[in-house]
Amino acid sequence: MKIHWRHITSASNSFAALAAACETHGYSLETADGPCSDITCYSLNSINERAYRDEIAGADCITIVGGPHASACYREVAEYADYVVVGEGEYTLPALLSAIEEGRSPPPGVATAAGYT
């Protein structure tokens, strides 16, 4: 399973922390300039969210969105993203990747169009 991190300049610190957390669980995040197969992750704030909304909604891959805007407005973000990580992602993102890989329901701390776990 390939996991990509959408390169967004303002989210460089998020990438470093989440890449390290994922690596300890056997997942490698590769940076990308747009949605890529299989999974693409985004970290959005309220300023850049509008710029990426259509890209995420139209992506031909699984999309995972986190960051300050996603945590504050998870119901809204779940309308166009497959999964929304609410709160700190260092524990939730690796658990979500494992759940996706194994075909399980999302772990606690994840919102989808169906609701919040």
N, CA, C and O atoms as a Tinker XYZ file with bonds, in Angstrom:
   468  protein
     1  N      0.849000   -1.168000    0.000000    73     2
     2  CA     0.000000    0.000000    0.000000    64     1     3
     3  C      0.898000    1.236000    0.000000    63     2     4     5
     4  O      1.732000    1.398000    0.891000    81     3
     5  N      0.730000    2.101000   -0.991000    73     3     6
     6  CA     1.515000    3.332000   -1.075000    64     5     7
     7  C      0.772000    4.455000   -0.364000    63     6     8     9
     8  O     -0.428000    4.648000   -0.556000    81     7
     9  N      1.501000    5.180000    0.450000    73     7    10
    10  CA     0.922000    6.278000    1.213000    64     9    11
    11  C      1.675000    7.547000    0.851000    63    10    12    13
    12  O      2.897000    7.614000    0.981000    81    11
    13  N      0.940000    8.549000    0.398000    73    11    14
    14  CA     1.540000    9.806000   -0.028000    64    13    15
    15  C      1.104000   10.941000    0.884000    63    14    16    17
    16  O     -0.004000   10.942000    1.420000    81    15
    17  N      1.991000   11.898000    1.047000    73    15    18
    18  CA     1.717000   13.101000    1.823000    64    17    19
    19  C      1.714000   14.255000    0.846000    63    18    20    21
    20  O      2.731000   14.541000    0.215000    81    19
    21  N      0.577000   14.922000    0.716000    73    19    22
    22  CA     0.466000   16.053000   -0.209000    64    21    23
    23  C      1.346000   17.173000    0.304000    63    22    24    25
    24  O      1.141000   17.682000    1.406000    81    23
    25  N      2.337000   17.557000   -0.506000    73    23    26
    26  CA     3.261000   18.615000   -0.102000    64    25    27
    27  C      2.516000   19.943000   -0.010000    63    26    28    29
    28  O      2.031000   20.468000   -1.012000    81    27
    29  N      2.436000   20.468000    1.192000    73    27    30
    30  CA     1.862000   21.786000    1.462000    64    29    31
    31  C      2.873000   22.473000    2.372000    63    30    32    33
    32  O      3.130000   22.016000    3.485000    81    31
    33  N      3.442000   23.568000    1.893000    73    31    34
    34  CA     4.550000   24.211000    2.599000    64    33    35
    35  C      4.251000   24.464000    4.066000    63    34    36    37
    36  O      5.109000   24.228000    4.918000    81    35
    37  N      3.059000   24.937000    4.376000    73    35    38
    38  CA     2.738000   25.266000    5.769000    64    37    39
    39  C      2.584000   24.038000    6.660000    63    38    40    41
    40  O      2.440000   24.175000    7.875000    81    39
    41  N      2.613000   22.845000    6.077000    73    39    42
    42  CA     2.425000   21.619000    6.864000    64    41    43
    43  C      3.713000   20.803000    6.993000    63    42    44    45
    44  O      3.656000   19.600000    7.249000    81    43
    45  N      4.857000   21.434000    6.821000    73    43    46
    46  CA     6.129000   20.704000    6.885000    64    45    47
    47  C      6.380000   20.074000    8.247000    63    46    48    49
    48  O      6.870000   18.947000    8.324000    81    47
    49  N      6.051000   20.782000    9.323000    73    47    50
    50  CA     6.250000   20.216000   10.658000    64    49    51
    51  C      5.327000   19.032000   10.891000    63    50    52    53
    52  O      5.716000   18.047000   11.518000    81    51
    53  N      4.104000   19.130000   10.387000    73    51    54
    54  CA     3.162000   18.012000   10.511000    64    53    55
    55  C      3.707000   16.789000    9.800000    63    54    56    57
    56  O      3.633000   15.676000   10.321000    81    55
    57  N      4.253000   16.995000    8.613000    73    55    58
    58  CA     4.806000   15.878000    7.854000    64    57    59
    59  C      5.910000   15.183000    8.643000    63    58    60    61
    60  O      5.930000   13.955000    8.729000    81    59
    61  N      6.819000   15.951000    9.216000    73    59    62
    62  CA     7.936000   15.362000    9.958000    64    61    63
    63  C      7.440000   14.509000   11.123000    63    62    64    65
    64  O      7.906000   13.386000   11.316000    81    63
    65  N      6.502000   15.036000   11.891000    73    63    66
    66  CA     5.990000   14.300000   13.052000    64    65    67
    67  C      5.215000   13.057000   12.636000    63    66    68    69
    68  O      5.401000   11.987000   13.214000    81    67
    69  N      4.350000   13.193000   11.639000    73    67    70
    70  CA     3.520000   12.059000   11.226000    64    69    71
    71  C      4.316000   11.008000   10.467000    63    70    72    73
    72  O      4.043000    9.814000   10.592000    81    71
    73  N      5.294000   11.438000    9.683000    73    71    74
    74  CA     6.143000   10.467000    8.981000    64    73    75
    75  C      6.904000    9.615000    9.987000    63    74    76    77
    76  O      7.025000    8.403000    9.808000    81    75
    77  N      7.417000   10.239000   11.041000    73    75    78
    78  CA     8.135000    9.489000   12.078000    64    77    79
    79  C      7.199000    8.526000   12.797000    63    78    80    81
    80  O      7.564000    7.378000   13.053000    81    79
    81  N      5.999000    8.987000   13.123000    73    79    82
    82  CA     5.031000    8.119000   13.811000    64    81    83
    83  C      4.640000    6.941000   12.938000    63    82    84    85
    84  O      4.542000    5.812000   13.421000    81    83
    85  N      4.418000    7.193000   11.667000    73    83    86
    86  CA     4.028000    6.113000   10.749000    64    85    87
    87  C      5.168000    5.130000   10.530000    63    86    88    89
    88  O      4.946000    3.923000   10.435000    81    87
    89  N      6.383000    5.648000   10.450000    73    87    90
    90  CA     7.545000    4.785000   10.223000    64    89    91
    91  C      7.712000    3.762000   11.342000    63    90    92    93
    92  O      8.101000    2.623000   11.084000    81    91
    93  N      7.422000    4.153000   12.579000    73    91    94
    94  CA     7.556000    3.204000   13.689000    64    93    95
    95  C      6.546000    2.063000   13.592000    63    94    96    97
    96  O      6.700000    1.028000   14.240000    81    95
    97  N      5.507000    2.264000   12.772000    73    95    98
    98  CA     4.496000    1.222000   12.563000    64    97    99
    99  C      4.637000    0.554000   11.195000    63    98   100   101
   100  O      3.753000   -0.186000   10.763000    81    99
   101  N      5.754000    0.820000   10.520000    73    99   102
   102  CA     6.021000    0.155000    9.247000    64   101   103
   103  C      5.448000    0.830000    8.020000    63   102   104   105
   104  O      5.416000    0.225000    6.948000    81   103
   105  N      4.991000    2.077000    8.144000    73   103   106
   106  CA     4.437000    2.810000    7.005000    64   105   107
   107  C      5.375000    3.942000    6.609000    63   106   108   109
   108  O      5.865000    4.680000    7.464000    81   107
   109  N      5.616000    4.072000    5.331000    73   107   110
   110  CA     6.481000    5.121000    4.813000    64   109   111
   111  C      5.642000    6.134000    4.048000    63   110   112   113
   112  O      4.891000    5.762000    3.146000    81   111
   113  N      5.762000    7.409000    4.400000    73   111   114
   114  CA     5.048000    8.475000    3.699000    64   113   115
   115  C      5.967000    9.083000    2.652000    63   114   116   117
   116  O      7.094000    9.470000    2.960000    81   115
   117  N      5.494000    9.167000    1.426000    73   115   118
   118  CA     6.239000    9.798000    0.340000    64   117   119
   119  C      5.546000   11.105000   -0.009000    63   118   120   121
   120  O      4.319000   11.149000   -0.097000    81   119
   121  N      6.320000   12.176000   -0.209000    73   119   122
   122  CA     5.694000   13.441000   -0.570000    64   121   123
   123  C      5.225000   13.398000   -2.017000    63   122   124   125
   124  O      5.799000   12.700000   -2.852000    81   123
   125  N      4.171000   14.158000   -2.297000    73   123   126
   126  CA     3.590000   14.203000   -3.637000    64   125   127
   127  C      3.055000   15.604000   -3.898000    63   126   128   129
   128  O      2.734000   16.343000   -2.968000    81   127
   129  N      2.964000   15.957000   -5.170000    73   127   130
   130  CA     2.440000   17.266000   -5.555000    64   129   131
   131  C      0.963000   17.225000   -5.921000    63   130   132   133
   132  O      0.427000   18.197000   -6.453000    81   131
   133  N      0.311000   16.119000   -5.642000    73   131   134
   134  CA    -1.109000   15.966000   -5.920000    64   133   135
   135  C     -1.555000   14.604000   -5.456000    63   134   136   137
   136  O     -0.747000   13.832000   -4.939000    81   135
   137  N     -2.820000   14.292000   -5.629000    73   135   138
   138  CA    -3.318000   12.981000   -5.211000    64   137   139
   139  C     -2.633000   11.859000   -5.987000    63   138   140   141
   140  O     -2.444000   11.957000   -7.199000    81   139
   141  N     -2.269000   10.808000   -5.288000    73   139   142
   142  CA    -1.612000    9.646000   -5.893000    64   141   143
   143  C     -2.267000    8.382000   -5.344000    63   142   144   145
   144  O     -2.875000    8.393000   -4.274000    81   143
   145  N     -2.128000    7.291000   -6.100000    73   143   146
   146  CA    -2.632000    6.013000   -5.576000    64   145   147
   147  C     -1.700000    5.594000   -4.453000    63   146   148   149
   148  O     -0.527000    5.965000   -4.490000    81   147
   149  N     -2.103000    4.922000   -3.561000    73   147   150
   150  CA    -3.322000    4.360000   -3.061000    64   149   151
   151  C     -4.007000    5.324000   -2.095000    63   150   152   153
   152  O     -5.229000    5.468000   -2.096000    81   151
   153  N     -3.190000    5.978000   -1.273000    73   151   154
   154  CA    -3.689000    6.886000   -0.232000    64   153   155
   155  C     -2.914000    8.196000   -0.309000    63   154   156   157
   156  O     -1.695000    8.196000   -0.476000    81   155
   157  N     -3.632000    9.316000   -0.185000    73   155   158
   158  CA    -2.975000   10.614000   -0.086000    64   157   159
   159  C     -3.478000   11.313000    1.172000    63   158   160   161
   160  O     -4.682000   11.405000    1.409000    81   159
   161  N     -2.527000   11.808000    1.980000    73   159   162
   162  CA    -2.832000   12.485000    3.240000    64   161   163
   163  C     -2.615000   13.988000    3.085000    63   162   164   165
   164  O     -1.714000   14.428000    2.370000    81   163
   165  N     -3.442000   14.758000    3.757000    73   163   166
   166  CA    -3.374000   16.215000    3.732000    64   165   167
   167  C     -3.438000   16.738000    5.160000    63   166   168   169
   168  O     -4.103000   16.154000    6.015000    81   167
   169  N     -2.736000   17.853000    5.414000    73   167   170
   170  CA    -2.876000   18.575000    6.675000    64   169   171
   171  C     -3.311000   19.986000    6.317000    63   170   172   173
   172  O     -2.563000   20.735000    5.688000    81   171
   173  N     -4.523000   20.344000    6.722000    73   171   174
   174  CA    -5.100000   21.623000    6.312000    64   173   175
   175  C     -5.358000   22.543000    7.493000    63   174   176   177
   176  O     -5.728000   22.108000    8.584000    81   175
   177  N     -5.147000   23.842000    7.237000    73   175   178
   178  CA    -5.593000   24.852000    8.183000    64   177   179
   179  C     -6.722000   25.635000    7.518000    63   178   180   181
   180  O     -7.027000   25.400000    6.349000    81   179
   181  N     -7.332000   26.542000    8.228000    73   179   182
   182  CA    -8.494000   27.255000    7.684000    64   181   183
   183  C     -8.135000   28.175000    6.526000    63   182   184   185
   184  O     -9.002000   28.521000    5.724000    81   183
   185  N     -6.886000   28.571000    6.426000    73   183   186
   186  CA    -6.460000   29.450000    5.333000    64   185   187
   187  C     -6.288000   28.669000    4.035000    63   186   188   189
   188  O     -6.693000   29.149000    2.977000    81   187
   189  N     -5.697000   27.477000    4.090000    73   187   190
   190  CA    -5.428000   26.746000    2.846000    64   189   191
   191  C     -6.503000   25.723000    2.478000    63   190   192   193
   192  O     -6.428000   25.130000    1.403000    81   191
   193  N     -7.481000   25.504000    3.322000    73   191   194
   194  CA    -8.485000   24.458000    3.081000    64   193   195
   195  C     -9.209000   24.637000    1.756000    63   194   196   197
   196  O     -9.391000   23.666000    1.021000    81   195
   197  N     -9.622000   25.846000    1.437000    73   195   198
   198  CA   -10.351000   26.086000    0.181000    64   197   199
   199  C     -9.522000   25.723000   -1.039000    63   198   200   201
   200  O    -10.068000   25.243000   -2.033000    81   199
   201  N     -8.228000   25.940000   -0.984000    73   199   202
   202  CA    -7.362000   25.669000   -2.133000    64   201   203
   203  C     -7.275000   24.182000   -2.452000    63   202   204   205
   204  O     -6.981000   23.817000   -3.591000    81   203
   205  N     -7.525000   23.316000   -1.474000    73   203   206
   206  CA    -7.359000   21.871000   -1.671000    64   205   207
   207  C     -8.674000   21.095000   -1.665000    63   206   208   209
   208  O     -8.681000   19.899000   -1.960000    81   207
   209  N     -9.771000   21.746000   -1.340000    73   207   210
   210  CA   -11.065000   21.058000   -1.223000    64   209   211
   211  C    -11.450000   20.310000   -2.502000    63   210   212   213
   212  O    -11.781000   19.126000   -2.437000    81   211
   213  N    -11.416000   20.968000   -3.652000    73   211   214
   214  CA   -11.805000   20.322000   -4.909000    64   213   215
   215  C    -10.840000   19.200000   -5.288000    63   214   216   217
   216  O    -11.256000   18.164000   -5.806000    81   215
   217  N     -9.560000   19.413000   -5.026000    73   215   218
   218  CA    -8.567000   18.371000   -5.318000    64   217   219
   219  C     -8.867000   17.107000   -4.521000    63   218   220   221
   220  O     -8.822000   16.002000   -5.061000    81   219
   221  N     -9.169000   17.270000   -3.253000    73   219   222
   222  CA    -9.458000   16.124000   -2.388000    64   221   223
   223  C    -10.748000   15.444000   -2.831000    63   222   224   225
   224  O    -10.806000   14.219000   -2.929000    81   223
   225  N    -11.776000   16.234000   -3.096000    73   223   226
   226  CA   -13.075000   15.676000   -3.493000    64   225   227
   227  C    -12.980000   14.895000   -4.799000    63   226   228   229
   228  O    -13.692000   13.906000   -4.976000    81   227
   229  N    -12.121000   15.318000   -5.707000    73   227   230
   230  CA   -12.003000   14.662000   -7.007000    64   229   231
   231  C    -10.911000   13.621000   -7.101000    63   230   232   233
   232  O    -10.673000   13.075000   -8.179000    81   231
   233  N    -10.246000   13.335000   -6.007000    73   231   234
   234  CA    -9.114000   12.397000   -6.032000    64   233   235
   235  C     -9.574000   10.973000   -6.336000    63   234   236   237
   236  O    -10.619000   10.528000   -5.862000    81   235
   237  N     -8.779000   10.272000   -7.130000    73   235   238
   238  CA    -9.042000    8.862000   -7.456000    64   237   239
   239  C     -8.260000    7.945000   -6.526000    63   238   240   241
   240  O     -7.694000    6.944000   -6.965000    81   239
   241  N     -8.230000    8.281000   -5.266000    73   239   242
   242  CA    -7.522000    7.488000   -4.265000    64   241   243
   243  C     -8.233000    7.704000   -2.936000    63   242   244   245
   244  O     -9.155000    8.515000   -2.842000    81   243
   245  N     -7.808000    6.992000   -1.932000    73   243   246
   246  CA    -8.313000    7.220000   -0.580000    64   245   247
   247  C     -7.677000    8.507000   -0.069000    63   246   248   249
   248  O     -6.465000    8.691000   -0.183000    81   247
   249  N     -8.487000    9.394000    0.492000    73   247   250
   250  CA    -7.962000   10.645000    1.033000    64   249   251
   251  C     -8.152000   10.680000    2.548000    63   250   252   253
   252  O     -9.211000   10.341000    3.077000    81   251
   253  N     -7.093000   11.099000    3.216000    73   251   254
   254  CA    -7.105000   11.268000    4.669000    64   253   255
   255  C     -6.723000   12.716000    4.937000    63   254   256   257
   256  O     -5.685000   13.183000    4.468000    81   255
   257  N     -7.552000   13.425000    5.686000    73   255   258
   258  CA    -7.302000   14.835000    5.969000    64   257   259
   259  C     -7.230000   15.033000    7.475000    63   258   260   261
   260  O     -8.062000   14.521000    8.225000    81   259
   261  N     -6.227000   15.779000    7.902000    73   259   262
   262  CA    -6.073000   16.150000    9.297000    64   261   263
   263  C     -5.673000   17.607000    9.374000    63   262   264   265
   264  O     -5.760000   18.333000    8.384000    81   263
   265  N     -5.241000   18.032000   10.528000    73   263   266
   266  CA    -4.817000   19.414000   10.712000    64   265   267
   267  C     -5.848000   20.217000   11.484000    63   266   268   269
   268  O     -6.919000   19.707000   11.812000    81   267
   269  N     -5.527000   21.476000   11.775000    73   267   270
   270  CA    -6.403000   22.299000   12.600000    64   269   271
   271  C     -7.811000   22.473000   12.026000    63   270   272   273
   272  O     -8.795000   22.368000   12.759000    81   271
   273  N     -7.913000   22.737000   10.730000    73   271   274
   274  CA    -9.242000   22.938000   10.143000    64   273   275
   275  C    -10.052000   21.651000   10.187000    63   274   276   277
   276  O    -11.231000   21.669000   10.541000    81   275
   277  N     -9.436000   20.549000    9.837000    73   275   278
   278  CA   -10.141000   19.263000    9.842000    64   277   279
   279  C    -10.622000   18.901000   11.244000    63   278   280   281
   280  O    -11.722000   18.372000   11.404000    81   279
   281  N     -9.818000   19.178000   12.245000    73   279   282
   282  CA   -10.218000   18.866000   13.621000    64   281   283
   283  C    -11.384000   19.735000   14.077000    63   282   284   285
   284  O    -12.289000   19.254000   14.759000    81   283
   285  N    -11.363000   21.002000   13.707000    73   283   286
   286  CA   -12.419000   21.920000   14.136000    64   285   287
   287  C    -13.713000   21.739000   13.344000    63   286   288   289
   288  O    -14.803000   21.950000   13.877000    81   287
   289  N    -13.597000   21.351000   12.084000    73   287   290
   290  CA   -14.763000   21.278000   11.185000    64   289   291
   291  C    -14.860000   19.899000   10.548000    63   290   292   293
   292  O    -15.043000   19.791000    9.336000    81   291
   293  N    -14.741000   18.848000   11.346000    73   291   294
   294  CA   -14.646000   17.501000   10.783000    64   293   295
   295  C    -15.885000   17.077000   10.012000    63   294   296   297
   296  O    -15.771000   16.324000    9.044000    81   295
   297  N    -17.059000   17.534000   10.409000    73   295   298
   298  CA   -18.278000   17.168000    9.657000    64   297   299
   299  C    -18.224000   17.727000    8.238000    63   298   300   301
   300  O    -18.563000   17.038000    7.276000    81   299
   301  N    -17.799000   18.968000    8.119000    73   299   302
   302  CA   -17.669000   19.611000    6.807000    64   301   303
   303  C    -16.627000   18.886000    5.955000    63   302   304   305
   304  O    -16.884000   18.579000    4.791000    81   303
   305  N    -15.470000   18.617000    6.520000    73   303   306
   306  CA   -14.388000   17.982000    5.769000    64   305   307
   307  C    -14.772000   16.558000    5.367000    63   306   308   309
   308  O    -14.379000   16.095000    4.296000    81   307
   309  N    -15.526000   15.867000    6.203000    73   307   310
   310  CA   -15.948000   14.493000    5.889000    64   309   311
   311  C    -16.896000   14.437000    4.694000    63   310   312   313
   312  O    -17.141000   13.359000    4.154000    81   311
   313  N    -17.427000   15.576000    4.278000    73   311   314
   314  CA   -18.279000   15.611000    3.086000    64   313   315
   315  C    -17.469000   15.431000    1.806000    63   314   316   317
   316  O    -18.016000   15.008000    0.787000    81   315
   317  N    -16.163000   15.749000    1.843000    73   315   318
   318  CA   -15.356000   15.625000    0.625000    64   317   319
   319  C    -14.107000   14.757000    0.790000    63   318   320   321
   320  O    -13.438000   14.464000   -0.201000    81   319
   321  N    -13.781000   14.347000    1.991000    73   319   322
   322  CA   -12.632000   13.464000    2.223000    64   321   323
   323  C    -13.132000   12.106000    2.695000    63   322   324   325
   324  O    -14.204000   12.010000    3.293000    81   323
   325  N    -12.366000   11.064000    2.430000    73   323   326
   326  CA   -12.767000    9.725000    2.869000    64   325   327
   327  C    -12.661000    9.569000    4.383000    63   326   328   329
   328  O    -13.551000    9.005000    5.019000    81   327
   329  N    -11.568000   10.073000    4.955000    73   327   330
   330  CA   -11.338000    9.965000    6.397000    64   329   331
   331  C    -10.818000   11.300000    6.913000    63   330   332   333
   332  O    -10.047000   11.981000    6.236000    81   331
   333  N    -11.247000   11.668000    8.118000    73   331   334
   334  CA   -10.783000   12.895000    8.761000    64   333   335
   335  C    -10.205000   12.524000   10.120000    63   334   336   337
   336  O    -10.906000   11.980000   10.974000    81   335
   337  N     -8.929000   12.819000   10.314000    73   335   338
   338  CA    -8.274000   12.576000   11.598000    64   337   339
   339  C     -8.538000   13.797000   12.472000    63   338   340   341
   340  O     -8.161000   14.915000   12.122000    81   339
   341  N     -9.184000   13.574000   13.605000    73   339   342
   342  CA    -9.561000   14.652000   14.518000    64   341   343
   343  C     -8.578000   14.656000   15.684000    63   342   344   345
   344  O     -8.392000   13.640000   16.354000    81   343
   345  N     -7.953000   15.803000   15.921000    73   343   346
   346  CA    -6.960000   15.901000   16.990000    64   345   347
   347  C     -5.582000   15.512000   16.486000    63   346   348   349
   348  O     -5.318000   15.499000   15.284000    81   347
   349  N     -4.718000   15.198000   17.427000    73   347   350
   350  CA    -3.342000   14.844000   17.080000    64   349   351
   351  C     -3.305000   13.528000   16.311000    63   350   352   353
   352  O     -3.966000   12.562000   16.692000    81   351
   353  N     -2.540000   13.493000   15.240000    73   351   354
   354  CA    -2.537000   12.326000   14.367000    64   353   355
   355  C     -1.434000   11.317000   14.608000    63   354   356   357
   356  O     -1.407000   10.277000   13.950000    81   355
   357  N     -0.525000   11.589000   15.529000    73   355   358
   358  CA     0.623000   10.693000   15.708000    64   357   359
   359  C      0.221000    9.273000   16.074000    63   358   360   361
   360  O      0.911000    8.325000   15.700000    81   359
   361  N     -0.864000    9.110000   16.785000    73   359   362
   362  CA    -1.352000    7.765000   17.115000    64   361   363
   363  C     -2.473000    7.336000   16.174000    63   362   364   365
   364  O     -2.558000    6.173000   15.780000    81   363
   365  N     -3.326000    8.288000   15.823000    73   363   366
   366  CA    -4.506000    7.963000   15.026000    64   365   367
   367  C     -4.165000    7.597000   13.591000    63   366   368   369
   368  O     -4.734000    6.642000   13.061000    81   367
   369  N     -3.260000    8.318000   12.943000    73   367   370
   370  CA    -2.956000    8.035000   11.537000    64   369   371
   371  C     -2.397000    6.630000   11.339000    63   370   372   373
   372  O     -2.894000    5.918000   10.467000    81   371
   373  N     -1.389000    6.188000   12.098000    73   371   374
   374  CA    -0.925000    4.806000   11.903000    64   373   375
   375  C     -2.023000    3.774000   12.166000    63   374   376   377
   376  O     -2.101000    2.763000   11.468000    81   375
   377  N     -2.866000    4.022000   13.164000    73   375   378
   378  CA    -3.968000    3.093000   13.454000    64   377   379
   379  C     -4.975000    3.074000   12.309000    63   378   380   381
   380  O     -5.510000    2.019000   11.970000    81   379
   381  N     -5.235000    4.228000   11.716000    73   379   382
   382  CA    -6.149000    4.300000   10.578000    64   381   383
   383  C     -5.566000    3.580000    9.369000    63   382   384   385
   384  O     -6.281000    2.847000    8.685000    81   383
   385  N     -4.289000    3.776000    9.100000    73   383   386
   386  CA    -3.656000    3.084000    7.969000    64   385   387
   387  C     -3.743000    1.574000    8.146000    63   386   388   389
   388  O     -4.007000    0.846000    7.190000    81   387
   389  N     -3.522000    1.110000    9.357000    73   387   390
   390  CA    -3.639000   -0.321000    9.646000    64   389   391
   391  C     -5.066000   -0.808000    9.415000    63   390   392   393
   392  O     -5.271000   -1.875000    8.835000    81   391
   393  N     -6.048000   -0.037000    9.863000    73   391   394
   394  CA    -7.451000   -0.417000    9.682000    64   393   395
   395  C     -7.813000   -0.486000    8.200000    63   394   396   397
   396  O     -8.507000   -1.409000    7.772000    81   395
   397  N     -7.349000    0.479000    7.425000    73   395   398
   398  CA    -7.617000    0.471000    5.983000    64   397   399
   399  C     -6.977000   -0.751000    5.343000    63   398   400   401
   400  O     -7.611000   -1.456000    4.558000    81   399
   401  N     -5.729000   -0.997000    5.680000    73   399   402
   402  CA    -4.987000   -2.122000    5.105000    64   401   403
   403  C     -5.653000   -3.457000    5.426000    63   402   404   405
   404  O     -5.663000   -4.367000    4.597000    81   403
   405  N     -6.209000   -3.572000    6.630000    73   403   406
   406  CA    -6.808000   -4.830000    7.075000    64   405   407
   407  C     -8.317000   -4.888000    6.847000    63   406   408   409
   408  O     -8.952000   -5.886000    7.187000    81   407
   409  N     -8.900000   -3.831000    6.274000    73   407   410
   410  CA   -10.335000   -3.828000    5.994000    64   409   411
   411  C    -11.215000   -3.678000    7.219000    63   410   412   413
   412  O    -12.364000   -4.119000    7.221000    81   411
   413  N    -10.674000   -3.052000    8.269000    73   411   414
   414  CA   -11.440000   -2.852000    9.504000    64   413   415
   415  C    -12.069000   -1.462000    9.534000    63   414   416   417
   416  O    -11.743000   -0.602000    8.715000    81   415
   417  N    -12.961000   -1.256000   10.475000    73   415   418
   418  CA   -13.558000    0.064000   10.700000    64   417   419
   419  C    -12.491000    1.021000   11.213000    63   418   420   421
   420  O    -11.505000    0.585000   11.808000    81   419
   421  N    -12.675000    2.326000   10.987000    73   419   422
   422  CA   -11.695000    3.302000   11.469000    64   421   423
   423  C    -11.579000    3.274000   12.991000    63   422   424   425
   424  O    -12.547000    2.957000   13.682000    81   423
   425  N    -10.404000    3.603000   13.513000    73   423   426
   426  CA   -10.213000    3.652000   14.966000    64   425   427
   427  C    -10.859000    4.907000   15.550000    63   426   428   429
   428  O    -11.294000    5.780000   14.799000    81   427
   429  N    -10.928000    5.008000   16.875000    73   427   430
   430  CA   -11.421000    6.237000   17.502000    64   429   431
   431  C    -10.591000    7.440000   17.049000    63   430   432   433
   432  O     -9.387000    7.328000   16.818000    81   431
   433  N    -11.252000    8.580000   16.929000    73   431   434
   434  CA   -10.562000    9.790000   16.508000    64   433   435
   435  C    -10.628000   10.039000   15.016000    63   434   436   437
   436  O     -9.919000   10.900000   14.496000    81   435
   437  N    -11.482000    9.284000   14.317000    73   435   438
   438  CA   -11.606000    9.430000   12.865000    64   437   439
   439  C    -13.069000    9.685000   12.505000    63   438   440   441
   440  O    -13.971000    8.997000   12.983000    81   439
   441  N    -13.283000   10.683000   11.658000    73   439   442
   442  CA   -14.622000   10.980000   11.148000    64   441   443
   443  C    -14.709000   10.569000    9.686000    63   442   444   445
   444  O    -13.728000   10.643000    8.946000    81   443
   445  N    -15.888000   10.140000    9.286000    73   443   446
   446  CA   -16.192000    9.835000    7.885000    64   445   447
   447  C    -17.562000   10.431000    7.585000    63   446   448   449
   448  O    -18.190000   11.030000    8.458000    81   447
   449  N    -18.017000   10.266000    6.360000    73   447   450
   450  CA   -19.358000   10.743000    6.009000    64   449   451
   451  C    -20.425000   10.050000    6.855000    63   450   452   453
   452  O    -21.514000   10.589000    7.052000    81   451
   453  N    -20.109000    8.849000    7.357000    73   451   454
   454  CA   -21.061000    8.083000    8.173000    64   453   455
   455  C    -21.088000    8.533000    9.633000    63   454   456   457
   456  O    -22.002000    8.163000   10.370000    81   455
   457  N    -20.108000    9.320000   10.060000    73   455   458
   458  CA   -20.087000    9.778000   11.446000    64   457   459
   459  C    -18.694000    9.804000   12.033000    63   458   460   461
   460  O    -17.701000    9.626000   11.327000    81   459
   461  N    -18.633000   10.029000   13.339000    73   459   462
   462  CA   -17.374000   10.173000   14.073000    64   461   463
   463  C    -17.208000    9.010000   15.036000    63   462   464   465
   464  O    -18.128000    8.677000   15.783000    81   463
   465  N    -16.019000    8.386000   15.016000    73   463   466
   466  CA   -15.762000    7.269000   15.931000    64   465   467
   467  C    -14.967000    7.727000   17.134000    63   466   468
   468  O    -14.657000    6.922000   18.012000    81   467
